[in-house]
Short mmCIF file of C-alpha atoms in Angstrom, two decimals:
data_model
loop_
_atom_site.label_atom_id
_atom_site.label_comp_id
_atom_site.label_asym_id
_atom_site.label_seq_id
_atom_site.Cartn_x
_atom_site.Cartn_y
_atom_site.Cartn_z
CA MET A 1 173.30 20.80 100.45
CA GLU A 2 171.79 22.43 97.58
CA PRO A 3 170.14 20.30 94.88
CA VAL A 4 171.42 19.41 91.34
CA ASN A 5 169.76 22.01 88.98
CA ASP A 6 169.85 22.27 85.26
CA GLU A 7 171.61 25.48 85.30
CA SER A 8 174.60 23.73 86.75
CA ILE A 9 177.78 23.92 84.69
CA ILE A 10 179.53 20.85 86.51
CA THR A 11 177.51 18.00 88.13
CA ALA A 12 178.78 15.16 89.89
CA SER A 13 176.58 12.37 91.26
CA ASP A 14 177.53 9.52 93.44
CA LEU A 15 181.25 9.40 92.38
CA LEU A 16 183.53 6.68 93.91
CA VAL A 17 187.40 7.11 93.04
CA LYS A 18 189.92 4.80 94.48
CA TYR A 19 193.61 4.54 94.08
CA ASP A 20 193.98 0.88 94.77
CA ARG A 21 192.60 0.63 98.26
CA VAL A 22 192.69 4.12 99.09
CA ILE A 23 189.28 5.84 98.59
CA ALA A 24 189.86 9.52 97.10
CA LEU A 25 186.28 10.20 96.45
CA ASP A 26 183.39 8.62 98.01
CA SER A 27 179.56 9.17 97.23
CA PHE A 28 180.58 12.58 95.83
CA SER A 29 177.66 14.37 94.68
CA VAL A 30 177.98 18.23 93.83
CA SER A 31 176.32 20.67 91.45
CA LEU A 32 178.51 23.80 90.64
CA PRO A 33 176.60 26.85 88.89
CA GLN A 34 178.41 29.31 86.56
CA GLY A 35 180.83 31.45 88.49
CA ILE A 36 183.86 31.44 90.99
CA ILE A 37 183.63 28.28 92.92
CA GLY A 38 185.83 27.79 96.01
CA MET A 39 186.50 24.02 96.64
CA LEU A 40 187.67 23.79 100.19
CA GLY A 41 189.13 21.21 102.22
CA PRO A 42 192.10 19.78 104.03
CA ASN A 43 195.06 17.98 102.26
CA GLY A 44 193.82 14.59 101.11
CA SER A 45 190.23 15.47 100.97
CA GLY A 46 189.87 14.83 97.32
CA LYS A 47 189.97 18.28 95.60
CA SER A 48 192.81 17.26 93.20
CA THR A 49 191.13 14.04 92.34
CA PHE A 50 187.90 15.67 91.59
CA VAL A 51 189.80 17.83 89.12
CA LYS A 52 191.46 14.88 87.45
CA VAL A 53 188.21 13.19 87.07
CA ALA A 54 187.00 16.32 85.44
CA MET A 55 189.85 16.61 83.09
CA GLY A 56 189.23 13.05 82.13
CA LEU A 57 192.58 11.97 83.44
CA LYS A 58 191.16 9.58 86.16
CA LEU A 59 188.13 7.24 85.52
CA PRO A 60 185.73 6.99 88.52
CA ASP A 61 184.82 3.47 89.74
CA ARG A 62 181.17 4.54 90.06
CA GLY A 63 178.74 7.45 89.46
CA THR A 64 178.94 10.05 86.72
CA LEU A 65 180.32 13.45 86.22
CA LYS A 66 179.13 16.07 83.77
CA ILE A 67 180.56 19.31 82.42
CA ASN A 68 178.08 21.26 80.27
CA ASN A 69 175.97 18.18 80.22
CA MET A 70 179.09 16.10 78.64
CA ILE A 71 180.82 13.21 80.30
CA PRO A 72 184.60 14.15 80.37
CA TRP A 73 186.06 10.68 79.69
CA MET A 74 183.40 10.07 76.61
CA ASN A 75 184.01 13.84 75.11
CA ILE A 76 187.79 14.18 76.30
CA ASP A 77 189.12 16.22 73.36
CA PHE A 78 186.01 18.75 73.12
CA LEU A 79 186.07 18.98 77.00
CA ARG A 80 189.68 19.75 77.47
CA ASP A 81 189.40 22.40 74.87
CA SER A 82 187.10 24.05 77.08
CA ILE A 83 189.03 23.62 80.19
CA GLY A 84 192.20 25.50 81.60
CA TYR A 85 194.05 24.01 84.26
CA MET A 86 196.64 25.40 86.59
CA PRO A 87 198.28 22.97 88.75
CA GLU A 88 199.33 23.38 92.31
CA TYR A 89 203.03 22.55 91.77
CA ASP A 90 205.60 24.12 89.82
CA CYS A 91 205.19 22.81 86.21
CA LEU A 92 206.97 25.34 83.85
CA ILE A 93 209.64 24.79 81.72
CA ASP A 94 212.69 26.78 82.75
CA GLU A 95 214.68 26.78 79.77
CA LEU A 96 211.82 28.74 77.68
CA ASN A 97 210.85 32.34 78.03
CA ALA A 98 207.45 33.21 79.05
CA ILE A 99 206.13 34.15 75.62
CA THR A 100 207.72 30.78 74.17
CA PHE A 101 206.11 28.82 76.86
CA VAL A 102 202.65 30.12 76.75
CA SER A 103 202.35 30.19 73.05
CA TYR A 104 203.81 26.81 72.86
CA PHE A 105 200.69 25.65 75.23
CA GLY A 106 198.48 27.70 72.92
CA ARG A 107 199.76 25.87 69.81
CA ILE A 108 199.05 22.53 71.74
CA SER A 109 195.51 23.54 72.45
CA GLY A 110 194.95 24.10 68.73
CA LEU A 111 195.76 27.81 68.06
CA THR A 112 197.75 28.63 64.90
CA LYS A 113 201.28 29.98 65.41
CA GLU A 114 200.29 33.65 64.81
CA ASP A 115 197.15 33.57 67.08
CA SER A 116 198.97 31.70 69.61
CA ILE A 117 201.78 34.50 69.96
CA MET A 118 199.19 37.40 69.78
CA ARG A 119 196.90 35.47 72.25
CA SER A 120 200.12 35.04 74.68
CA HIS A 121 201.01 38.61 74.57
CA THR A 122 197.70 39.60 75.37
CA ILE A 123 197.40 37.13 78.10
CA LEU A 124 200.58 37.94 79.67
CA ASP A 125 199.77 41.63 79.61
CA PHE A 126 196.63 40.67 81.54
CA VAL A 127 198.46 38.72 84.25
CA GLY A 128 201.14 41.63 84.58
CA ILE A 129 204.30 39.96 82.93
CA GLU A 130 205.80 42.80 81.05
CA GLU A 131 209.07 42.73 79.61
CA GLU A 132 210.23 39.89 81.61
CA ARG A 133 208.35 37.85 79.10
CA TYR A 134 211.33 37.49 77.14
CA ARG A 135 213.56 36.21 79.88
CA LYS A 136 214.03 32.71 80.73
CA ILE A 137 211.40 31.23 83.11
CA ALA A 138 214.27 30.08 85.39
CA SER A 139 214.92 33.53 86.56
CA TYR A 140 211.29 34.17 87.72
CA SER A 141 210.25 34.63 91.14
CA THR A 142 207.34 32.59 92.83
CA GLY A 143 204.94 35.15 91.95
CA MET A 144 205.63 35.41 88.33
CA ARG A 145 205.68 31.85 88.08
CA GLN A 146 202.20 31.65 89.29
CA ARG A 147 201.05 34.07 86.68
CA ILE A 148 202.79 32.16 84.06
CA LYS A 149 200.85 29.21 85.43
CA LEU A 150 197.69 31.14 85.11
CA ALA A 151 198.39 32.59 81.72
CA GLN A 152 199.01 29.01 79.92
CA ALA A 153 195.64 28.00 81.41
CA LEU A 154 194.04 30.89 79.92
CA VAL A 155 195.85 31.14 76.64
CA HIS A 156 193.31 29.21 74.66
CA ASP A 157 190.28 30.97 76.25
CA PRO A 158 188.68 28.18 78.00
CA PRO A 159 185.21 28.75 79.44
CA ILE A 160 186.04 26.72 82.37
CA LEU A 161 189.11 26.86 84.71
CA PHE A 162 190.68 24.75 87.44
CA LEU A 163 192.91 26.67 89.50
CA ASP A 164 194.66 24.50 92.24
CA GLU A 165 196.02 26.70 94.95
CA PRO A 166 196.58 29.77 92.60
CA THR A 167 198.44 31.85 95.54
CA GLU A 168 200.65 29.21 96.71
CA GLY A 169 203.97 30.70 97.85
CA MET A 170 203.16 34.20 97.06
CA ASP A 171 203.74 37.20 99.23
CA PRO A 172 200.60 39.21 100.55
CA GLU A 173 200.70 41.70 97.74
CA GLY A 174 201.20 39.00 95.05
CA ARG A 175 198.22 37.24 96.51
CA GLU A 176 195.91 40.15 96.20
CA GLU A 177 196.91 40.80 92.58
CA MET A 178 196.35 37.01 91.84
CA LEU A 179 192.82 37.27 93.50
CA ASP A 180 191.87 40.37 91.68
CA LEU A 181 192.92 38.65 88.27
CA VAL A 182 190.56 35.50 89.20
CA SER A 183 187.85 37.96 89.97
CA LYS A 184 188.22 39.85 86.70
CA ILE A 185 188.18 36.55 84.89
CA GLY A 186 185.24 35.40 86.90
CA LYS A 187 183.43 38.64 85.78
CA SER A 188 184.08 37.64 82.10
CA GLY A 189 181.39 35.05 82.36
CA LYS A 190 183.88 32.02 82.96
CA THR A 191 183.59 29.27 85.53
CA ILE A 192 186.38 29.05 87.68
CA VAL A 193 186.87 26.07 90.39
CA ILE A 194 189.53 27.39 92.97
CA CYS A 195 190.89 24.53 94.97
CA SER A 196 192.32 25.96 98.12
CA HIS A 197 192.70 25.44 101.75
CA LEU A 198 193.13 29.22 102.40
CA LEU A 199 189.46 30.25 103.39
CA HIS A 200 189.89 34.12 103.76
CA GLU A 201 191.15 34.16 100.07
CA VAL A 202 188.45 31.96 98.88
CA GLU A 203 185.88 34.02 100.80
CA LYS A 204 187.01 37.33 98.90
CA VAL A 205 186.43 35.90 95.44
CA ALA A 206 184.08 33.07 95.56
CA GLU A 207 180.47 33.06 94.68
CA HIS A 208 179.65 29.26 95.64
CA ILE A 209 181.53 27.25 98.19
CA VAL A 210 182.12 23.55 98.38
CA ILE A 211 183.55 22.02 101.34
CA MET A 212 185.07 18.50 101.28
CA ASN A 213 186.40 16.32 103.91
CA GLU A 214 187.80 12.56 103.04
CA GLY A 215 186.36 12.53 99.54
CA LYS A 216 183.00 13.51 100.52
CA VAL A 217 180.97 17.12 100.09
CA ILE A 218 180.14 17.92 103.53
CA ASN A 219 178.49 21.29 102.82
CA SER A 220 178.12 23.71 99.98
CA GLY A 221 176.14 26.72 98.85
CA SER A 222 176.33 30.20 97.57
CA ILE A 223 178.57 32.44 99.35
CA GLU A 224 175.54 34.93 100.43
CA LYS A 225 173.84 31.98 102.11
CA VAL A 226 176.83 30.44 103.63
CA LEU A 227 177.91 33.85 105.23
CA ALA A 228 174.46 35.31 106.03
CA GLY A 229 174.18 33.11 109.41
CA GLU A 230 170.92 32.05 110.88
CA LYS A 231 168.10 34.08 112.09
CA GLU A 232 167.96 34.51 115.90
CA THR A 233 171.66 34.17 116.23
CA VAL A 234 173.30 36.94 118.06
CA GLN A 235 176.83 37.67 119.35
CA ILE A 236 177.04 39.54 122.55
CA ARG A 237 179.94 40.91 124.52
CA LEU A 238 179.47 41.24 128.40
CA ASN A 239 181.54 42.70 131.24
CA GLY A 240 181.14 41.78 134.98
CA ASP A 241 182.61 39.79 137.75
CA PRO A 242 183.87 36.40 137.01
CA LYS A 243 181.55 34.55 139.66
CA ASP A 244 178.53 36.50 138.06
CA ILE A 245 179.52 35.55 134.52
CA LYS A 246 179.93 31.88 135.65
CA SER A 247 176.31 31.66 136.96
CA PHE A 248 175.04 33.52 133.91
CA MET A 249 176.72 30.94 131.77
CA ASP A 250 175.07 28.26 133.58
CA TYR A 251 171.82 29.85 133.01
CA VAL A 252 172.47 30.40 129.44
CA LEU A 253 173.86 26.78 128.84
CA LYS A 254 170.22 25.63 130.17
CA HIS A 255 168.25 27.80 127.93
CA PHE A 256 170.06 28.69 124.87
CA SER A 257 172.18 26.90 122.15
CA ILE A 258 175.68 28.19 122.28
CA ILE A 259 177.49 28.56 119.01
CA ASN A 260 180.76 30.02 120.41
CA SER A 261 181.88 31.36 123.86
CA LYS A 262 184.92 33.09 125.26
CA THR A 263 185.75 34.37 128.71
CA SER A 264 188.62 36.57 129.78
CA GLY A 265 188.69 37.71 133.17
CA GLY A 266 185.47 39.91 133.53
CA LYS A 267 184.64 39.65 129.99
CA LEU A 268 182.44 37.28 128.15
CA TYR A 269 181.75 36.93 124.45
CA LEU A 270 178.87 34.78 123.16
CA VAL A 271 177.49 33.68 120.02
CA ILE A 272 174.00 32.10 120.70
CA LYS A 273 171.07 30.72 118.86
CA GLY A 274 167.34 30.67 119.57
CA LEU A 275 167.13 33.97 121.15
CA GLU A 276 163.37 34.81 120.81
CA SER A 277 163.13 37.97 122.95
CA ASP A 278 166.19 40.58 123.50
CA ARG A 279 164.63 42.22 126.16
CA GLU A 280 164.16 39.04 128.29
CA PHE A 281 168.16 38.64 127.68
CA PHE A 282 168.82 42.07 128.93
CA LYS A 283 166.76 41.29 131.85
CA ILE A 284 168.55 38.17 132.79
CA ALA A 285 171.87 39.85 132.49
CA LYS A 286 170.88 42.64 134.60
CA GLU A 287 169.78 40.03 137.26
CA HIS A 288 173.28 38.48 137.10
CA SER A 289 174.79 42.09 137.44
CA LEU A 290 176.44 41.78 134.05
CA GLN A 291 176.67 44.88 131.40
CA ILE A 292 175.88 44.31 127.95
CA ARG A 293 178.73 46.14 125.94
CA ALA A 294 177.85 44.73 122.55
CA PHE A 295 174.67 42.96 121.15
CA ARG A 296 174.41 42.44 117.28
CA PRO A 297 173.09 39.79 114.77
CA HIS A 298 175.75 37.43 114.21
CA VAL A 299 177.58 37.77 111.01
CA ARG A 300 179.63 34.52 109.88
CA ASN A 301 182.78 34.50 107.91
CA LEU A 302 183.84 31.30 105.82
CA GLU A 303 185.98 29.89 108.70
CA ASP A 304 183.19 29.76 111.07
CA PHE A 305 181.09 27.75 108.29
CA PHE A 306 183.97 25.57 107.47
CA MET A 307 184.46 24.52 110.94
CA MET A 308 180.70 24.36 111.79
CA SER A 309 180.60 21.97 108.64
CA PHE A 310 183.31 19.85 110.08
CA GLU A 311 181.43 19.60 113.25
CA GLY A 312 178.31 18.28 111.31
CA GLY A 313 176.34 21.48 111.53
CA GLU A 314 173.75 22.62 108.91
CA MET B 1 233.89 8.33 60.46
CA VAL B 2 230.58 6.39 60.00
CA HIS B 3 229.51 7.96 56.85
CA GLY B 4 232.45 10.07 55.40
CA PHE B 5 235.26 7.62 55.36
CA THR B 6 233.40 4.60 54.09
CA GLY B 7 231.02 6.85 51.71
CA MET B 8 234.18 8.22 50.23
CA ILE B 9 235.89 4.79 49.60
CA LEU B 10 232.59 3.79 47.80
CA ILE B 11 232.42 6.96 45.60
CA LEU B 12 236.03 6.75 44.59
CA THR B 13 236.03 3.18 43.85
CA PRO B 14 235.22 2.69 40.15
CA HIS B 15 231.58 1.21 39.69
CA ALA B 16 229.14 0.89 36.93
CA GLU B 17 225.99 1.48 39.20
CA LEU B 18 224.63 1.54 42.55
CA THR B 19 223.92 -1.83 43.96
CA ALA B 20 222.82 -3.13 47.17
CA GLU B 21 225.81 -5.18 47.79
CA MET B 22 227.91 -1.83 47.79
CA LEU B 23 226.18 -0.76 50.83
CA ILE B 24 225.50 -3.83 52.76
CA LYS B 25 227.82 -6.58 51.87
CA GLU B 26 231.65 -6.56 52.81
CA GLY B 27 233.85 -4.57 50.80
CA GLU B 28 237.55 -3.84 51.17
CA PHE B 29 237.08 -1.51 54.07
CA GLY B 30 234.18 -3.51 55.51
CA SER B 31 230.45 -2.93 54.68
CA TYR B 32 228.72 0.46 55.10
CA LEU B 33 225.54 -0.31 56.57
CA THR B 34 225.98 -3.61 58.33
CA SER B 35 229.42 -3.58 59.61
CA GLY B 36 228.36 -2.64 62.91
CA LEU B 37 229.51 0.86 63.05
CA PHE B 38 226.58 2.04 61.79
CA ALA B 39 224.34 0.11 64.03
CA ILE B 40 226.66 1.28 67.15
CA PHE B 41 226.31 5.01 65.86
CA ALA B 42 222.39 4.73 65.75
CA MET B 43 222.34 3.22 69.29
CA LEU B 44 224.34 5.82 70.69
CA LEU B 45 222.40 8.46 68.70
CA ALA B 46 219.01 7.06 69.83
CA ALA B 47 220.16 7.00 73.54
CA GLY B 48 221.28 10.63 73.34
CA VAL B 49 218.32 11.89 71.75
CA SER B 50 215.46 9.93 73.19
CA SER B 51 217.09 10.30 76.97
CA ASP B 52 215.56 13.56 77.69
CA LYS B 53 212.30 13.46 75.62
CA ILE B 54 210.07 12.43 78.50
CA ALA B 55 212.69 12.89 81.45
CA GLN B 56 212.58 16.38 80.82
CA ASP B 57 208.95 16.72 81.32
CA LEU B 58 209.12 14.50 84.41
CA ARG B 59 211.74 16.68 85.80
CA ASN B 60 210.05 19.75 85.52
CA ARG B 61 206.31 18.19 85.86
CA SER B 62 205.25 20.02 82.77
CA PHE B 63 203.63 16.90 81.33
CA ILE B 64 200.45 17.37 83.31
CA LEU B 65 200.06 20.48 81.17
CA TYR B 66 200.04 18.57 77.99
CA PHE B 67 197.33 16.19 79.28
CA SER B 68 195.11 19.15 80.42
CA ARG B 69 194.94 19.74 76.75
CA PRO B 70 193.04 17.55 74.11
CA ILE B 71 196.37 15.17 73.83
CA SER B 72 196.05 11.22 74.76
CA PHE B 73 198.71 9.53 76.31
CA VAL B 74 199.21 7.56 73.00
CA SER B 75 199.40 11.02 71.11
CA TYR B 76 201.99 12.30 73.55
CA ILE B 77 204.32 9.32 73.31
CA SER B 78 204.03 9.29 69.33
CA ALA B 79 204.88 13.02 69.20
CA LYS B 80 207.92 12.40 71.16
CA ILE B 81 209.21 9.34 69.16
CA MET B 82 208.38 11.60 65.84
CA GLY B 83 210.45 14.33 67.59
CA ALA B 84 213.38 11.87 68.17
CA PHE B 85 212.86 10.32 64.78
CA THR B 86 213.36 13.48 63.14
CA VAL B 87 216.69 14.09 64.72
CA MET B 88 217.68 10.43 64.05
CA ALA B 89 216.57 10.79 60.28
CA PHE B 90 218.93 13.69 59.71
CA PHE B 91 221.92 11.38 60.73
CA CYS B 92 220.58 7.89 59.67
CA ILE B 93 218.75 8.48 56.51
CA VAL B 94 220.21 11.71 54.94
CA PRO B 95 223.76 10.73 54.95
CA PRO B 96 223.08 7.03 53.09
CA LEU B 97 220.89 8.72 50.77
CA VAL B 98 223.40 11.50 49.82
CA ILE B 99 226.07 8.81 49.48
CA GLY B 100 224.12 6.54 47.21
CA SER B 101 223.17 9.63 45.37
CA LEU B 102 226.93 10.44 44.96
CA ILE B 103 227.54 6.67 43.92
CA MET B 104 225.20 7.16 41.23
CA ALA B 105 226.43 10.34 40.31
CA THR B 106 229.86 9.07 39.64
CA GLN B 107 228.85 5.67 38.26
CA THR B 108 230.47 4.61 35.04
CA GLY B 109 227.46 2.43 33.62
CA PRO B 110 224.32 3.80 31.71
CA TYR B 111 221.61 2.24 33.78
CA TYR B 112 219.97 4.38 36.73
CA SER B 113 216.86 2.33 37.40
CA GLY B 114 218.57 -0.45 39.85
CA GLY B 115 220.28 2.50 41.59
CA PHE B 116 216.92 4.35 42.22
CA GLU B 117 215.60 1.06 43.64
CA VAL B 118 218.39 0.65 45.89
CA LEU B 119 218.22 4.41 46.89
CA PHE B 120 214.55 3.60 47.84
CA ARG B 121 215.59 0.66 49.79
CA THR B 122 218.28 2.79 51.58
CA LEU B 123 215.32 5.17 52.51
CA LEU B 124 213.66 2.23 54.21
CA ALA B 125 216.74 1.02 55.96
CA GLY B 126 217.47 4.28 57.33
CA SER B 127 213.89 4.62 58.61
CA VAL B 128 214.27 1.58 60.30
CA ALA B 129 217.66 2.34 61.70
CA SER B 130 216.35 5.86 62.91
CA PHE B 131 213.42 4.26 64.72
CA ILE B 132 214.24 0.93 66.12
CA PHE B 133 216.10 1.88 68.94
CA LEU B 134 214.13 4.92 70.20
CA PRO B 135 211.23 3.01 71.95
CA PHE B 136 213.56 1.40 74.53
CA GLY B 137 215.30 4.92 74.91
CA ILE B 138 211.79 6.67 75.29
CA PHE B 139 210.88 3.97 77.81
CA LEU B 140 213.95 4.53 79.90
CA SER B 141 213.21 8.30 79.69
CA SER B 142 209.64 7.82 81.04
CA ILE B 143 210.87 5.93 84.40
CA THR B 144 213.73 8.32 85.41
CA LYS B 145 213.76 12.06 85.63
CA SER B 146 217.72 12.07 84.91
CA LYS B 147 218.68 12.44 81.22
CA ALA B 148 222.01 10.91 82.08
CA TYR B 149 220.54 7.60 83.65
CA ALA B 150 218.07 7.24 80.68
CA GLY B 151 220.85 7.97 77.98
CA ILE B 152 223.58 6.03 79.60
CA GLY B 153 221.07 3.02 80.70
CA SER B 154 219.73 2.88 77.01
CA PHE B 155 223.30 2.43 75.26
CA MET B 156 224.67 0.06 78.18
CA SER B 157 221.35 -2.01 77.67
CA PHE B 158 222.06 -2.06 73.86
CA PHE B 159 225.60 -2.71 74.54
CA VAL B 160 225.19 -5.75 77.14
CA MET B 161 222.53 -7.28 74.58
CA THR B 162 225.32 -7.14 72.06
CA LEU B 163 227.78 -8.64 74.50
CA ILE B 164 225.39 -11.41 75.53
CA GLY B 165 224.29 -12.13 71.78
CA GLU B 166 227.92 -12.63 70.91
CA LEU B 167 229.04 -14.59 73.97
CA PHE B 168 226.05 -17.13 73.59
CA SER B 169 225.91 -17.54 69.99
CA ASP B 170 228.43 -20.39 69.95
CA LEU B 171 225.50 -22.28 71.99
CA SER B 172 223.00 -21.67 69.58
CA TYR B 173 222.44 -19.17 66.59
CA HIS B 174 219.36 -17.94 68.10
CA TRP B 175 221.30 -16.00 70.61
CA LYS B 176 222.48 -13.87 67.63
CA LEU B 177 218.98 -12.48 67.76
CA VAL B 178 219.87 -10.74 71.25
CA ASN B 179 222.65 -8.56 69.51
CA PRO B 180 220.79 -5.34 68.33
CA VAL B 181 223.69 -4.98 65.61
CA ASN B 182 222.72 -8.53 64.11
CA ILE B 183 218.97 -7.60 64.34
CA LEU B 184 219.57 -4.41 62.42
CA ALA B 185 221.86 -6.12 59.82
CA TYR B 186 219.14 -8.99 59.35
CA ILE B 187 216.42 -6.35 58.78
CA PHE B 188 218.85 -4.66 56.27
CA ASP B 189 219.46 -8.08 54.48
CA TRP B 190 215.68 -8.30 54.02
CA ILE B 191 214.86 -4.83 53.04
CA TYR B 192 217.77 -5.07 50.25
CA GLY B 193 216.25 -8.36 49.02
CA PHE B 194 218.42 -10.82 50.31
CA GLY B 195 216.21 -12.43 52.83
CA LEU B 196 216.68 -13.63 56.28
CA PRO B 197 219.97 -15.79 56.89
CA GLU B 198 218.81 -19.42 57.15
CA TYR B 199 219.70 -19.88 60.67
CA VAL B 200 217.21 -16.93 61.78
CA SER B 201 213.71 -18.02 62.73
CA HIS B 202 211.26 -15.67 61.39
CA ILE B 203 209.19 -16.24 64.53
CA TYR B 204 211.84 -15.44 66.96
CA MET B 205 212.62 -12.40 64.79
CA ILE B 206 209.06 -10.87 64.82
CA MET B 207 209.33 -11.99 68.69
CA VAL B 208 212.51 -10.01 69.09
CA LEU B 209 210.89 -6.85 67.12
CA ILE B 210 207.90 -6.88 69.42
CA ILE B 211 209.89 -6.89 72.48
CA MET B 212 212.31 -4.00 71.18
CA VAL B 213 209.43 -1.84 69.73
CA PHE B 214 206.12 -2.49 71.09
CA LEU B 215 206.78 -3.57 74.63
CA PRO B 216 208.74 -0.57 75.54
CA LEU B 217 206.13 1.69 73.86
CA PHE B 218 203.47 0.04 75.96
CA GLY B 219 205.64 0.31 78.95
CA ALA B 220 206.15 3.82 78.26
CA THR B 221 202.55 4.75 77.87
CA VAL B 222 201.54 2.85 81.11
CA ASN B 223 204.37 4.73 82.91
CA ILE B 224 203.15 8.33 81.68
CA LYS B 225 199.54 7.18 82.47
CA ILE B 226 200.36 6.33 86.15
CA LYS B 227 202.63 9.42 86.65
CA GLY B 228 199.94 11.69 85.17
CA VAL B 229 197.20 10.57 87.17
CA SER B 230 199.33 10.32 90.34
CA MET B 231 200.76 13.84 90.22
#
């Protein structure tokens, strides 16, 4: 886990949050820099509770949380002005049209009527809602509803955004477009916290990853570090007789640390750690009458990192 | 029917000036503001107006969007009350003021100062009638997503309180304070300068007002707080 630093936009330290007897966040400490942050974890891991604490909706039983060096529940109005929130679930007013809905929440955020309407048009253009903005929200598809939720979070131009499952219920094309939007918003200098359980989507846009489970941060780091993998870790594909593969595996198990392995008939896929000499490995494979068909440094994806974090690695 | 018929009678009946008695004491066709019709009208209207104020936000779950902005739970409830009050005022403040003004316009006497004072008291009375039934309606609206449940529930609660108040008033006069129609009539008596009836305990009256106004508002705030956090 990366240490807390002064450039962090959001820092949580030793947070404990309980709902009656259920512990939602436990010794939760994290430091989030500016950029797009992917907050990953299974359902019930505490992602939404963290957002509620950040918005000052829930007071922690212990610990502190600071956003831009301010404690949410002590500077609630100022901080909520700087936060945009897109909830996971449907929360739109079906009787209104998009422009009325977005400008209404713009006005609630303190914009004047004129500014709010102008800004709503700009934001709806940005999220790709065209003429449909004058239709009642009740007639919108799931994808359009997600865009409206994003638009209301952006209408007052907050520097920090909390997006809870932003692609929920969208088709693949819609998901891509939503991720593009998030990426564009991120490039404008805003800090975006995406709570999600869709790893491949977060991997596409996030610059920083936080993995949570049972109310605790179990791993975190910048996406480059997370996906860089480890030195002396390689992935290898070998062909040969199943008997030879078995004896080779016995040897490998004794001498290397195996991260991943798969056998299928006469094929073996391995990810191993601690390989000091490539030449030595080739020699041993030859001794077991196996052909090396692929040998390259291991490139990790977010799913590997996620699984490894859950298994207690790194 | 509530305003028009009684109002016409008051305007057409020859009068020297606008007096408090004309509005709240028994006339030939019953008193305008305290006969019970006005109170039942206010209850019915409050039940209808307040029923969907929070229930709608609960139904579409939009109220979390309010709390992601610089709005406190208390401000949210206050805004809902103010919204409902504005509608109520249109039906409970404006018509009595119009009728009072028309009575003054058609008076035969030369003095108007007493009439203006009555108009001011009418403004206060109308404000009370517009407000007093709203907190309970808002409270019921905060516990259900159904507009119908909240609306019918509010009116039926007032109606049952009216029945209980009347049924048990033979046992003790204090039971009269359970009846919302009586509560409004007593407040009007006080506002128009007649004071509370002798059998009405001031302490019980204050307790009833707290129960009718502050308790539901507190309950609604707690409900919203719990729901806002648990969503």
